[in-house]
Coordinates of C-alpha atoms in Angstrom, one line a residue:
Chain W
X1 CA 24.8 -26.2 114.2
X2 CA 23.6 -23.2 111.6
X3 CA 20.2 -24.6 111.3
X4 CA 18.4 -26.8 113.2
X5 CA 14.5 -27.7 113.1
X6 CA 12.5 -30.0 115.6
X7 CA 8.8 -31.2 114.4
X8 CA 8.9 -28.3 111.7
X9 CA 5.5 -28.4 110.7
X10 CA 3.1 -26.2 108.4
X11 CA -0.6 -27.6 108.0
X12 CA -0.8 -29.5 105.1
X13 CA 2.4 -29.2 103.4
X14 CA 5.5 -29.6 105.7
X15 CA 5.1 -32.7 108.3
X16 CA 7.5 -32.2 111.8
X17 CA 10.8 -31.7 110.4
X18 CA 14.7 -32.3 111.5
X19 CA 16.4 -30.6 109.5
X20 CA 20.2 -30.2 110.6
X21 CA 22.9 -28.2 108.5
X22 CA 26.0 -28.3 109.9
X23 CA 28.8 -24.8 109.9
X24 CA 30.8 -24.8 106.7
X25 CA 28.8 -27.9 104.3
X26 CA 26.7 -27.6 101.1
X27 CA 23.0 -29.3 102.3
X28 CA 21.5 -30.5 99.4
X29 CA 17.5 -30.1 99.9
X30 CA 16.3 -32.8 97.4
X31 CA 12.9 -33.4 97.2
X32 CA 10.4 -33.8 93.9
X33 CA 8.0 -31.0 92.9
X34 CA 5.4 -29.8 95.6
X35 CA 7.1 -32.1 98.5
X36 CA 7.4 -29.0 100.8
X37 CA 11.1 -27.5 99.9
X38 CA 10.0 -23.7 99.3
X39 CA 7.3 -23.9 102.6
X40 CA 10.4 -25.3 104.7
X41 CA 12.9 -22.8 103.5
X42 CA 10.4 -20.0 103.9
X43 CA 9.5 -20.9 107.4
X44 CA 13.8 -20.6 107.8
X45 CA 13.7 -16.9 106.8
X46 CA 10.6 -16.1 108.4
X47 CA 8.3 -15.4 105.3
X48 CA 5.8 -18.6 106.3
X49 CA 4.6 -18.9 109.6
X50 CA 4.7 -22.2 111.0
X51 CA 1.9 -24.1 112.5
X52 CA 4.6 -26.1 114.4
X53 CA 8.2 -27.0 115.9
X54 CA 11.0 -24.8 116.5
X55 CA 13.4 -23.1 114.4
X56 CA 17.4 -22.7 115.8
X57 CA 19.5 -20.8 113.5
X58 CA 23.2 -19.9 114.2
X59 CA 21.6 -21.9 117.9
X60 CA 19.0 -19.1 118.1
X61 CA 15.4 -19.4 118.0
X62 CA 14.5 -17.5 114.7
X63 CA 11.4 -15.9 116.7
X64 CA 12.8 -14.1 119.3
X65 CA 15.7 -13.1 117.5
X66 CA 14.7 -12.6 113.6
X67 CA 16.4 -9.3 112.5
X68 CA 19.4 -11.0 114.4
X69 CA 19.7 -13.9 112.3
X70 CA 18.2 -12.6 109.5
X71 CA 21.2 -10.2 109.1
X72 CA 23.5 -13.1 108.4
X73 CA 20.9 -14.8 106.1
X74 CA 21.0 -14.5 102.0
X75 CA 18.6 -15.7 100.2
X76 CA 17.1 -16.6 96.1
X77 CA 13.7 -18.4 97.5
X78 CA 11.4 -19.3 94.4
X79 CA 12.4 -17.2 91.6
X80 CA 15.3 -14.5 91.4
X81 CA 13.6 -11.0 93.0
X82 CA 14.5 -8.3 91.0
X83 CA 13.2 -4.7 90.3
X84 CA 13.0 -4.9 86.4
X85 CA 13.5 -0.9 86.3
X86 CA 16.5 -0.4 87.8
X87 CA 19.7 -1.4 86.6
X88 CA 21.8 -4.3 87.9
X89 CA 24.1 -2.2 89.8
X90 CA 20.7 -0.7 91.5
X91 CA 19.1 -3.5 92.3
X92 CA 22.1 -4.7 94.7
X93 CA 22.2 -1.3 95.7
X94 CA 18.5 -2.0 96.8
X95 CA 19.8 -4.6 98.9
X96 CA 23.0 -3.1 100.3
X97 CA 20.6 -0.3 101.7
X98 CA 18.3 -2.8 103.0
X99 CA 21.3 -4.7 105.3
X100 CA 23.3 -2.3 105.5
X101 CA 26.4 -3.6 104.1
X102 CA 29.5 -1.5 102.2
X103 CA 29.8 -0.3 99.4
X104 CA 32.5 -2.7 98.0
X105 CA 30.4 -5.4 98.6
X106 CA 27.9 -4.7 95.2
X107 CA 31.4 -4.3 93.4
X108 CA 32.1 -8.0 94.6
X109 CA 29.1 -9.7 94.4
X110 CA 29.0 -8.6 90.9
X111 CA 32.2 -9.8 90.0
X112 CA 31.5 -13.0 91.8
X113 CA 28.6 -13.9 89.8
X114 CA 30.0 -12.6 86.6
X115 CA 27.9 -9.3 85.9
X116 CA 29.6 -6.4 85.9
X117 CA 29.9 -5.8 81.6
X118 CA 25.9 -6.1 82.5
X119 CA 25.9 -3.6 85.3
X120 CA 24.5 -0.9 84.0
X121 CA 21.4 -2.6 81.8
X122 CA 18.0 -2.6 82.8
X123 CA 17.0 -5.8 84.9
X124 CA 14.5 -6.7 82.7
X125 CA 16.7 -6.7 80.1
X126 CA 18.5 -9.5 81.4
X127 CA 18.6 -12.7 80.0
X128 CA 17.2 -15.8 82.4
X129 CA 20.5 -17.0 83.2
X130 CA 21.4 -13.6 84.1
X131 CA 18.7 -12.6 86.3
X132 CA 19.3 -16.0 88.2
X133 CA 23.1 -14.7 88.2
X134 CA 21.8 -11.3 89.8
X135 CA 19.4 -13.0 92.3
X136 CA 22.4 -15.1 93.6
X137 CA 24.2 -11.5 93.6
X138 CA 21.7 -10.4 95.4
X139 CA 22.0 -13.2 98.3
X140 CA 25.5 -12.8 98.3
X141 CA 25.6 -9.3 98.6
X142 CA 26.0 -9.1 102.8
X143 CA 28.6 -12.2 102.1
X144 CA 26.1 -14.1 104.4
X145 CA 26.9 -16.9 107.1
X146 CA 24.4 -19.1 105.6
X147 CA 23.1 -18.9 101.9
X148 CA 19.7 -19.9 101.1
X149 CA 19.2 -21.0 97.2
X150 CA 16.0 -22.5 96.2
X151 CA 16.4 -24.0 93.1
X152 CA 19.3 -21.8 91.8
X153 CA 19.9 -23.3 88.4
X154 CA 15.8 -23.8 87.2
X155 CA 15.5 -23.0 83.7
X156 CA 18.9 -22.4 83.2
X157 CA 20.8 -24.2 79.9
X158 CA 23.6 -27.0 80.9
X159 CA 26.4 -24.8 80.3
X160 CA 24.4 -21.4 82.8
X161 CA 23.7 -24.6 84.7
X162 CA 27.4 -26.0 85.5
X163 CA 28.7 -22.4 85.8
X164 CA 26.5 -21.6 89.0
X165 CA 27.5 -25.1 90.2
X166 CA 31.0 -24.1 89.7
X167 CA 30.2 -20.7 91.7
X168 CA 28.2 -22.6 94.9
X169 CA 31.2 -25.3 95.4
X170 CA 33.4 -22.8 95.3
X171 CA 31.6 -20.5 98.5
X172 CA 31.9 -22.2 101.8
X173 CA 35.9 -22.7 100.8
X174 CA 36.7 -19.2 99.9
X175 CA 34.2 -16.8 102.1
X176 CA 33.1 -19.6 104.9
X177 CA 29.8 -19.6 104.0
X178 CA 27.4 -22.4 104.4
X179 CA 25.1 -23.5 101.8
X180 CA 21.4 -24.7 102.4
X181 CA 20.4 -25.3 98.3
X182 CA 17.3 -26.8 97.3
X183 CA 16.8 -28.9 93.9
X184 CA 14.7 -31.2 92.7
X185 CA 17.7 -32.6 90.6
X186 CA 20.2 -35.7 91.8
X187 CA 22.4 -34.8 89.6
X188 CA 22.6 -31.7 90.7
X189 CA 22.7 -32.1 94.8
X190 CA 25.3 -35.2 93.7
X191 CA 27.8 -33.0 92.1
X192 CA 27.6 -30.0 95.0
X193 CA 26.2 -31.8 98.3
X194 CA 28.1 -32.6 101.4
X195 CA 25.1 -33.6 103.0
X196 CA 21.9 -34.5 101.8
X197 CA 18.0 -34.1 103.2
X198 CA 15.7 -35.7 101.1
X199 CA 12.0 -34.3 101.5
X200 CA 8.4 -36.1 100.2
X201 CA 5.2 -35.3 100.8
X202 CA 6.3 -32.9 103.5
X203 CA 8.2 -35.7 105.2
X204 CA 12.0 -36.0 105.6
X205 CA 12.4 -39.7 104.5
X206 CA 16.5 -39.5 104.4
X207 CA 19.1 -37.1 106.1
X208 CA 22.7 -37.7 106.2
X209 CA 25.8 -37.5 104.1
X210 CA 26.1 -38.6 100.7
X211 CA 28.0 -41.6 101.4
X212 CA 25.6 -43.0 104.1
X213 CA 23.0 -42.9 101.2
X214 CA 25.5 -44.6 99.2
X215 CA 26.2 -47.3 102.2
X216 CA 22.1 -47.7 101.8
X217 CA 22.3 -48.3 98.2
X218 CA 22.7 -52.6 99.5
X219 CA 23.5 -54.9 96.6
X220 CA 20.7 -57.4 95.4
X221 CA 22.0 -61.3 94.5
X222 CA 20.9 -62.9 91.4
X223 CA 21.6 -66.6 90.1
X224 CA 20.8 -68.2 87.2
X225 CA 20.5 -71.7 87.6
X226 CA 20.3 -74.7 85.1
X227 CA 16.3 -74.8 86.4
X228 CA 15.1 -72.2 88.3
X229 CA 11.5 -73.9 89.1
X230 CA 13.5 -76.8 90.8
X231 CA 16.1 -74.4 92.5
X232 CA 13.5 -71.9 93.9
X233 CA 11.7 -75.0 95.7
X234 CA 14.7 -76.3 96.6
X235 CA 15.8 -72.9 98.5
X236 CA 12.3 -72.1 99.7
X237 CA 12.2 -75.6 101.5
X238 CA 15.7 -74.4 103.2
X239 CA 14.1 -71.3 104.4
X240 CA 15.3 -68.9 101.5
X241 CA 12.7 -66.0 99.7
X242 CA 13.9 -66.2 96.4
X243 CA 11.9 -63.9 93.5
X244 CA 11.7 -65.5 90.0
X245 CA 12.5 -62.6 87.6
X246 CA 13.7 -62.3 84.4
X247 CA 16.0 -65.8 84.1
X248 CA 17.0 -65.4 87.5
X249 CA 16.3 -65.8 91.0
X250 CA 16.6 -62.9 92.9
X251 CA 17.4 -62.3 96.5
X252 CA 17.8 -59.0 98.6
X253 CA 21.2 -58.6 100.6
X254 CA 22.9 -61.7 101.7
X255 CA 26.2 -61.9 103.7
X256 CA 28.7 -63.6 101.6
X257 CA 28.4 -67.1 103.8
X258 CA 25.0 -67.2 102.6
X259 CA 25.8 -66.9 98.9
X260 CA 28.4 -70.0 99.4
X261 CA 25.8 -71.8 101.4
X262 CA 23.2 -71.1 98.5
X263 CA 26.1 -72.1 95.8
X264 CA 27.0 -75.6 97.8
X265 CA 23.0 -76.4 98.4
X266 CA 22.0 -76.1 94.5
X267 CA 24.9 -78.2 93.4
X268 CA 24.4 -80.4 95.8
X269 CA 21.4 -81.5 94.3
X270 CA 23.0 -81.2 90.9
X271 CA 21.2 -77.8 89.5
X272 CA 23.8 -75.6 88.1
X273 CA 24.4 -73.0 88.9
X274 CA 25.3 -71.0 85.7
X275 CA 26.1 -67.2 87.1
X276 CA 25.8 -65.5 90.8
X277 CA 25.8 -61.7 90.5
X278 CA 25.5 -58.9 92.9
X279 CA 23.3 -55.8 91.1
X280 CA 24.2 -52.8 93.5
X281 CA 21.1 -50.2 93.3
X282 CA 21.7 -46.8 92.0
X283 CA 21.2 -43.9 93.7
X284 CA 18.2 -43.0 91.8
X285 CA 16.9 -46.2 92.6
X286 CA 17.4 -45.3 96.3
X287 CA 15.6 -41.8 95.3
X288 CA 12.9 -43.3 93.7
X289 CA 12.2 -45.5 96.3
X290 CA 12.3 -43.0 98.9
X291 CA 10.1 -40.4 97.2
X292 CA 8.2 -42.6 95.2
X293 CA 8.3 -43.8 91.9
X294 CA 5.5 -42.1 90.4
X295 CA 5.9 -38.7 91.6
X296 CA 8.3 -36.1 89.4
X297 CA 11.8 -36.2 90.8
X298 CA 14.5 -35.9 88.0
X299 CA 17.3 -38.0 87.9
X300 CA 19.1 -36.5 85.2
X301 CA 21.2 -33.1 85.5
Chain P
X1 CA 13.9 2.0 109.1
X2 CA 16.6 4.6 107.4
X3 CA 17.8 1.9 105.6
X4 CA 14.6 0.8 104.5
X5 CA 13.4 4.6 103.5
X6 CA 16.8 5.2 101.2
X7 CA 15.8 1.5 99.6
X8 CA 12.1 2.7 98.7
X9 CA 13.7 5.7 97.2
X10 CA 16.3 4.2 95.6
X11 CA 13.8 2.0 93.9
X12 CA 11.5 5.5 92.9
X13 CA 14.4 6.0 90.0
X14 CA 13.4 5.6 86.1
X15 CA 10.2 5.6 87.6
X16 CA 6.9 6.9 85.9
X17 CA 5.5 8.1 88.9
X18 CA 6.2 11.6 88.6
X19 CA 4.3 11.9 85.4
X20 CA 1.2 10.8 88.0
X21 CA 2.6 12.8 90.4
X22 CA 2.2 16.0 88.1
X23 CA 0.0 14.9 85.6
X24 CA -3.6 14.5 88.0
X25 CA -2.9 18.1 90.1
X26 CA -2.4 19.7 86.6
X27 CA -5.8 18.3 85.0
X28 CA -6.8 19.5 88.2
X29 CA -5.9 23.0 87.9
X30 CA -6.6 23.3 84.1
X31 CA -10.6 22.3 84.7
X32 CA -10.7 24.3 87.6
X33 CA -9.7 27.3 86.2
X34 CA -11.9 26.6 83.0
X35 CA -14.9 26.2 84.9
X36 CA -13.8 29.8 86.6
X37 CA -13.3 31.5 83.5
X38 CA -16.6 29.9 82.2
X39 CA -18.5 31.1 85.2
X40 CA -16.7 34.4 86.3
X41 CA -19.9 36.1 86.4
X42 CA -21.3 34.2 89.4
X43 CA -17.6 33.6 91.0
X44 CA -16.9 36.9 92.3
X45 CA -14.8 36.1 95.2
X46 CA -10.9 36.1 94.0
X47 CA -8.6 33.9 95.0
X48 CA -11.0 32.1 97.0
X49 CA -13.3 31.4 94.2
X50 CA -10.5 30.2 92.4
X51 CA -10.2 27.7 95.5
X52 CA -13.2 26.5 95.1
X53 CA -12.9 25.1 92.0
X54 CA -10.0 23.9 91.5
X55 CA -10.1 22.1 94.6
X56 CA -13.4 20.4 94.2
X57 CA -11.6 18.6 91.2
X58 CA -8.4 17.8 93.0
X59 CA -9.4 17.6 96.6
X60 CA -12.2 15.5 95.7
X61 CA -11.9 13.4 93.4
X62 CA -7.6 13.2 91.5
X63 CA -5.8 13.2 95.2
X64 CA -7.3 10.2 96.2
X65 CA -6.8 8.4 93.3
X66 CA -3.5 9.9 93.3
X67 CA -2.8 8.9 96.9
X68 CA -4.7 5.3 95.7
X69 CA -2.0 4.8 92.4
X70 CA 1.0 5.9 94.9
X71 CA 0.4 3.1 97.6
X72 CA -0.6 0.6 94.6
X73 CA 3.0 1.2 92.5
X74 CA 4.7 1.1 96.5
X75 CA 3.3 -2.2 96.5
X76 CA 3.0 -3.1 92.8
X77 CA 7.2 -3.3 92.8
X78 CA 6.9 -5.9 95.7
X79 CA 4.1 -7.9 94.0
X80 CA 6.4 -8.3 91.0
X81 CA 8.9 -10.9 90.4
X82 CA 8.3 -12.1 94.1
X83 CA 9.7 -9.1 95.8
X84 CA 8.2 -9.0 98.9
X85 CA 10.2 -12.5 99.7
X86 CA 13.3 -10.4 99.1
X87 CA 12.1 -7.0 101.4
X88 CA 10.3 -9.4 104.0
X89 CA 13.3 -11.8 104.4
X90 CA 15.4 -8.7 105.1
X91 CA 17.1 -7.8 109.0
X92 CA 14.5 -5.2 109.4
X93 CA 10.9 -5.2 111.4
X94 CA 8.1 -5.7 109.3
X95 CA 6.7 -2.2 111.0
X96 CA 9.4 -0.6 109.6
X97 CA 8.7 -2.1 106.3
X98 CA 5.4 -0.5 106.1
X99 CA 6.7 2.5 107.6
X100 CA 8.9 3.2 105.0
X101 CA 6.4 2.7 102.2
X102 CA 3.6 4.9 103.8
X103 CA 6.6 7.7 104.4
X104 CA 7.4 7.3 101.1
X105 CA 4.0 7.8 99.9
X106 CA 3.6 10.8 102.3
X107 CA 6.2 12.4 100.6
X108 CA 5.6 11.8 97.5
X109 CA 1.6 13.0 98.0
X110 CA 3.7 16.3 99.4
X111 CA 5.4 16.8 96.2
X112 CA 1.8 17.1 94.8
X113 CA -0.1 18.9 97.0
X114 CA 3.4 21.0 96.5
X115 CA 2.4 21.1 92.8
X116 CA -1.1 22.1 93.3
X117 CA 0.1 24.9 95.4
X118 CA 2.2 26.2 92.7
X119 CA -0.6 26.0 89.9
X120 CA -3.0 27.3 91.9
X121 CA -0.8 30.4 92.9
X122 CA 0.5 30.6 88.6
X123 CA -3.6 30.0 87.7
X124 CA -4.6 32.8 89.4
X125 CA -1.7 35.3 88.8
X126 CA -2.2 34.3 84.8
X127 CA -6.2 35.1 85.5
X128 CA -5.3 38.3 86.9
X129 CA -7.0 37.8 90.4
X130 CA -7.1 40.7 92.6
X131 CA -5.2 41.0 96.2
X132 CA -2.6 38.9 97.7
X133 CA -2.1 34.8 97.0
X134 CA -4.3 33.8 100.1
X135 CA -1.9 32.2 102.6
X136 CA -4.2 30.0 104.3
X137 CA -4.6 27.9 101.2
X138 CA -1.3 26.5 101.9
X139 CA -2.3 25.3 105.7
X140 CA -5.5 24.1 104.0
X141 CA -3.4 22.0 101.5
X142 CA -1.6 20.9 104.5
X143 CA -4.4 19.5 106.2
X144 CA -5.2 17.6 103.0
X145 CA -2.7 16.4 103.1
X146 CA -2.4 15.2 106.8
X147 CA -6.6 13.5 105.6
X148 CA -4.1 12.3 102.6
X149 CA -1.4 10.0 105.3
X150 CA -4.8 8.5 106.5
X151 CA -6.0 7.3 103.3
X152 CA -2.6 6.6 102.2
X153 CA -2.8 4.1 105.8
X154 CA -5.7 2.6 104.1
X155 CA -4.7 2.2 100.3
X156 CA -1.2 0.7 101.3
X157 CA -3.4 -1.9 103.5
X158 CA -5.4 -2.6 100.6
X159 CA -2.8 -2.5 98.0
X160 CA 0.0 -5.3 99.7
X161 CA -2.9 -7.0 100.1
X162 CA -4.5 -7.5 96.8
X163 CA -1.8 -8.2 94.0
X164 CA -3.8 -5.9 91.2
X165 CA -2.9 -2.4 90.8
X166 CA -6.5 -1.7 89.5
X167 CA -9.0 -2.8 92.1
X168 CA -7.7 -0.5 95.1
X169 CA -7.7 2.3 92.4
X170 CA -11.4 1.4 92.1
X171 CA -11.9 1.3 95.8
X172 CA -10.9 4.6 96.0
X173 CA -13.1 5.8 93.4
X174 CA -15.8 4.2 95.5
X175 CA -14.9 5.8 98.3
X176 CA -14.8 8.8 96.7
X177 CA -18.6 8.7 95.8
X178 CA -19.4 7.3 99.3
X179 CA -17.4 10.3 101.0
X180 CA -19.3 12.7 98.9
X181 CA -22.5 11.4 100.1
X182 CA -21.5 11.0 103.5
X183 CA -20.3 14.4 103.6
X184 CA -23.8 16.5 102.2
X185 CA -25.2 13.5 105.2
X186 CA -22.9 16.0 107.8
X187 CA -21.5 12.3 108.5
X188 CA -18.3 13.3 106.7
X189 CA -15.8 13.3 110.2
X190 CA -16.4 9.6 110.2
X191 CA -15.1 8.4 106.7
X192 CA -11.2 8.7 105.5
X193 CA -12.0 9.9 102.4
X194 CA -14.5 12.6 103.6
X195 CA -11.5 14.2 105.3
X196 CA -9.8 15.2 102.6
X197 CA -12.8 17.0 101.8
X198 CA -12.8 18.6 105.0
X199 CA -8.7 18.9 105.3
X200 CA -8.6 21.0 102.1
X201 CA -12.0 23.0 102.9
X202 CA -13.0 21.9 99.5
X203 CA -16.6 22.2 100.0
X204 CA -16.8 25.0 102.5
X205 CA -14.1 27.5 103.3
X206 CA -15.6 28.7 106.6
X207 CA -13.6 28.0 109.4
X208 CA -14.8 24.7 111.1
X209 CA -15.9 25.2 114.8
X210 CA -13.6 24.2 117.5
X211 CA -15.7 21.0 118.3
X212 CA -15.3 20.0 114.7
X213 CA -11.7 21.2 114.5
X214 CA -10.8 18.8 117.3
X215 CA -13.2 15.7 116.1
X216 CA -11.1 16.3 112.5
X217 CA -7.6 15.8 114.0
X218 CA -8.8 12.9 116.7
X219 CA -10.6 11.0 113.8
X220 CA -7.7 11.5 111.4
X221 CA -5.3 10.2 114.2
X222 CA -7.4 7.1 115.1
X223 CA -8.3 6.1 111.8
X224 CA -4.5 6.4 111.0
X225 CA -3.3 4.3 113.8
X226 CA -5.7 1.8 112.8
X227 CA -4.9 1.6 109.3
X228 CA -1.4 1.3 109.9
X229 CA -1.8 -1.4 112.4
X230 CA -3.9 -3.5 110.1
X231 CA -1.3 -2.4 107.2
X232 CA 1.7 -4.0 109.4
X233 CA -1.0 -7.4 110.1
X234 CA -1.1 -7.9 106.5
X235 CA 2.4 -8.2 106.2
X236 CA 2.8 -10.5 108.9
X237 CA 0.0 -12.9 107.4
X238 CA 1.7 -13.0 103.7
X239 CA 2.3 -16.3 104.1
X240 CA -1.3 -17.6 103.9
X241 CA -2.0 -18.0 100.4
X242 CA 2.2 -19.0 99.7
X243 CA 2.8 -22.1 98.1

């Protein structure tokens, strides 16, 4: 296990967390705005204190043993860090100092993200897309076990958006990293994830791989009958909860012998039945429900 | 803690600092030397006369604010752009994060004491002063400069504390006033910025008493330690006001 939290809790913000990320996958850290994703990643590198649980990283506690596992730790938390000052090129020098790494690894880490025509222009020169660009640099600079990106592609254009995508799919394949990324977009953790955590209100409401969540997404059955007043008595008296909605009565999941036995009870009383449907749920459905529809979670990319 | 020390120098470069660095010990010397020239009549003692004056400007009132603008810019490139998540989150102790700012500081409060030094000596050679450069000038700037790592303890404190660059400035300017006062009270031993008045014998250039000597050093070294300590506390405690 590379991380592993038990009861994670910080007063009033992050509620006793399990978190799990597992060697080698992209974790997708979805969650709307202000449901606790910064405070949890924070309390990962040390930078918030927790008020309670545990913290295992690389099957360490990260109190005992913080410049340990902090040494194979790189991180973009909030917004890209950068020293506007200094050049590109200097501000991963900044870092290399700090860990300790070689030289060649600044060299790298700026051709990974794409930088090095830029390397010699002031930092605050950069444009948005290519400070985020240097603060992933800047992560990547130690070539890190675990990679810790909070919200890597905020305010970035579609195009700045996919290309940083492109880059994070591309890491635990070709230097073994493994990705802990945070986003308050679906799309986003849809595209990249191996594994999901979905946070709200400080509370982890789903954790697993994508395709459990999919496996959660159960279909909902809708008929139409001929007369839906008479049907929906009809299948109340037999012990049935149909909903009367739009035209149709609608059911939650039913095995298939209970569609069949639905079908031969309507016409045995001569309603027709006119259409039987199954309407899966999206995913964003399944978000929504789990973080609540009114709150701010994106479902678009 | 190396590795920390080459990153806070590293991030000195295309910095203005130096122009502070040079500017406040020249100003220093420039209205020192005018208020010599203006009152040579009544300042009839050399090179020590000389000391007098320019000191008074620079000892006691530009290096602290000097020393107070250092530690600020240490921790005004942190407070920017959400730095300190990128030094704090780094594989080193957060004592030797400090460490490496107030070293940083020290040396940089060296290069202008340095500076002073060298003005001082040009200032009077240029004002034709009689006898040798006195060589105990340079141990005095020396001890203002040990008063100056205390200080320096306390304005980093303040500064990684407090995001603005201008309100520990103020505080030292405050402190300035109150060490002035607590000096002429003979209570000066017991306040940081009192001991630079002290340190650079700004005020009196007899030689201080043994007792006194001692008290200078111990109260130096204590108020240091503390400092530093609650320096390294208020890095540890960040996190409270983190959303």
């Amino acid at each position: 296990m590379v991380v592993e939290t038990r009861n994670l809790t910080k007063k009033n913000r992050v509620r006793e967390l399990d978190l799990v990320v597992r060697e080698g996958e992209i974790y997708g850290f979805l969650g709307p705005n202000g449901a606790g994703k910064t405070t949890t990643l924070k309390m990962l590198l040390g930078l918030v204190k927790p008020s309670a649980g545990t913290i295992r990283i690389f099957g360490e506690s990260l109190g005992k043993r913080r410049s340990a596992i902090l040494r194979q730790i790189g991180a973009l938390i909030e917004s890209p860090s950068y020293y506007g000052h200094l050049t590109g090129l200097e501000n991963l020098r900044v870092v290399q100092r700090l860990r300790g790494v070689p030289d060649r690894n600044v060299e790298e880490a700026l051709r990974i993200v794409r930088l090095e025509k830029h390397r010699d222009k002031k930092a605050e020169a950069y444009s948005l897309g290519m400070k985020q660009r240097l603060g992933i640099a800047m992560a990547l600079v130690a070539f890190p076990r675990l990679l810790i990106l909070d919200e890597p592609t905020n305010g970035l254009d579609p195009a700045g958006m996919e290309e940083i995508r492109e880059l994070i799919r591309t890491l635990p394949g070709r230097y073994g990293m493994t990705v802990l990324l945070s986003s308050h977009l679906l799309g986003e953790i849809e595209q990249i994830a191996t594994s999901v955590g979905i946070i709200n209100e400080g509370r982890m409401v789903f954790q697993g791989s994508l395709d459990s969540l999919r496996a959660r997404s159960r279909g909902e059955i809708r008929i139409a009958t001929g007369d839906n007043d008479a049907a929906q008595s009809l299948l109340l008296e037999h012990g049935y909860r149909p909903v009367a909605a739009g035209g149709r009565l609608v059911f939650g999941p039913l095995a298939d012998r209970e569609v069949a036995a639905i079908n031969r009870l309507l016409v045995s009383r001569d309603i027709p039945v006119i259409r039987i449907e199954e309407r899966r749920r999206s995913l964003e459905d399944m978000f929504l429900d789990l973080t609540g529809r009114e709150r701010s979670l994106q479902c678009g990319s | 803690m190396k590795r920390s020390l080459s990153a806070e120098w590293l991030k000195l470069r295309h910095s203005r600092i130096g122009l502070v660095l040079a500017a406040l010990p020249a100003v220093s010397v420039l209205i020192g030397c005018a208020n010599f020239a203006l009152n040579r009549d009544v300042l009839t003692n050399g090179w020590y006369s000389l000391w007098t004056q320019v000191s008074l400007f620079y000892g006691e009132f530009f290096l602290p604010i000097l020393i107070a603008i250092v530690c600020a810019y240490l921790c005004r490139l942190e407070h920017l752009n959400g730095n300190w998540n990128l030094v704090l989150s780094a594989p080193v102790p957060v004592a030797g994060i400090f460490l490496a700012k107030w070293i940083t500081a020290a040396l940089l409060i060296l290069i202008a004491q340095a500076l002073f030094m060298a003005l001082y000596g040009a200032a009077g050679l240029l004002l034709g002063l009689p006898g040798p450069f006195p060589a105990e000038t340079a141990g005095w700037a020396l001890r203002g400069w040990c008063a100056g790592l205390t200080v320096g303890a306390l304005q980093l404190g303040l500064s990684l504390r407090i995001r603005s660059f201008a309100v520990p400035v103020g505080f030292a300017l405050a402190a300035v006033l109150a060490g002035l006062g607590l000096y002429v009270a003979k209570l000066g031993l017991f306040f940081p910025h009192s001991l630079l008045t002290i340190g650079m014998r700004v005020l009196s250039q007899e030689p201080p008493d043994p007792r006194q000597e001692t008290l200078f050093w111990t109260m130096n070294a204590v108020y240091a330690l503390l400092f530093a300590a609650w320096s390294v506390s208020g890095l540890k405690v960040r996190d409270a006001g983190t959303a």
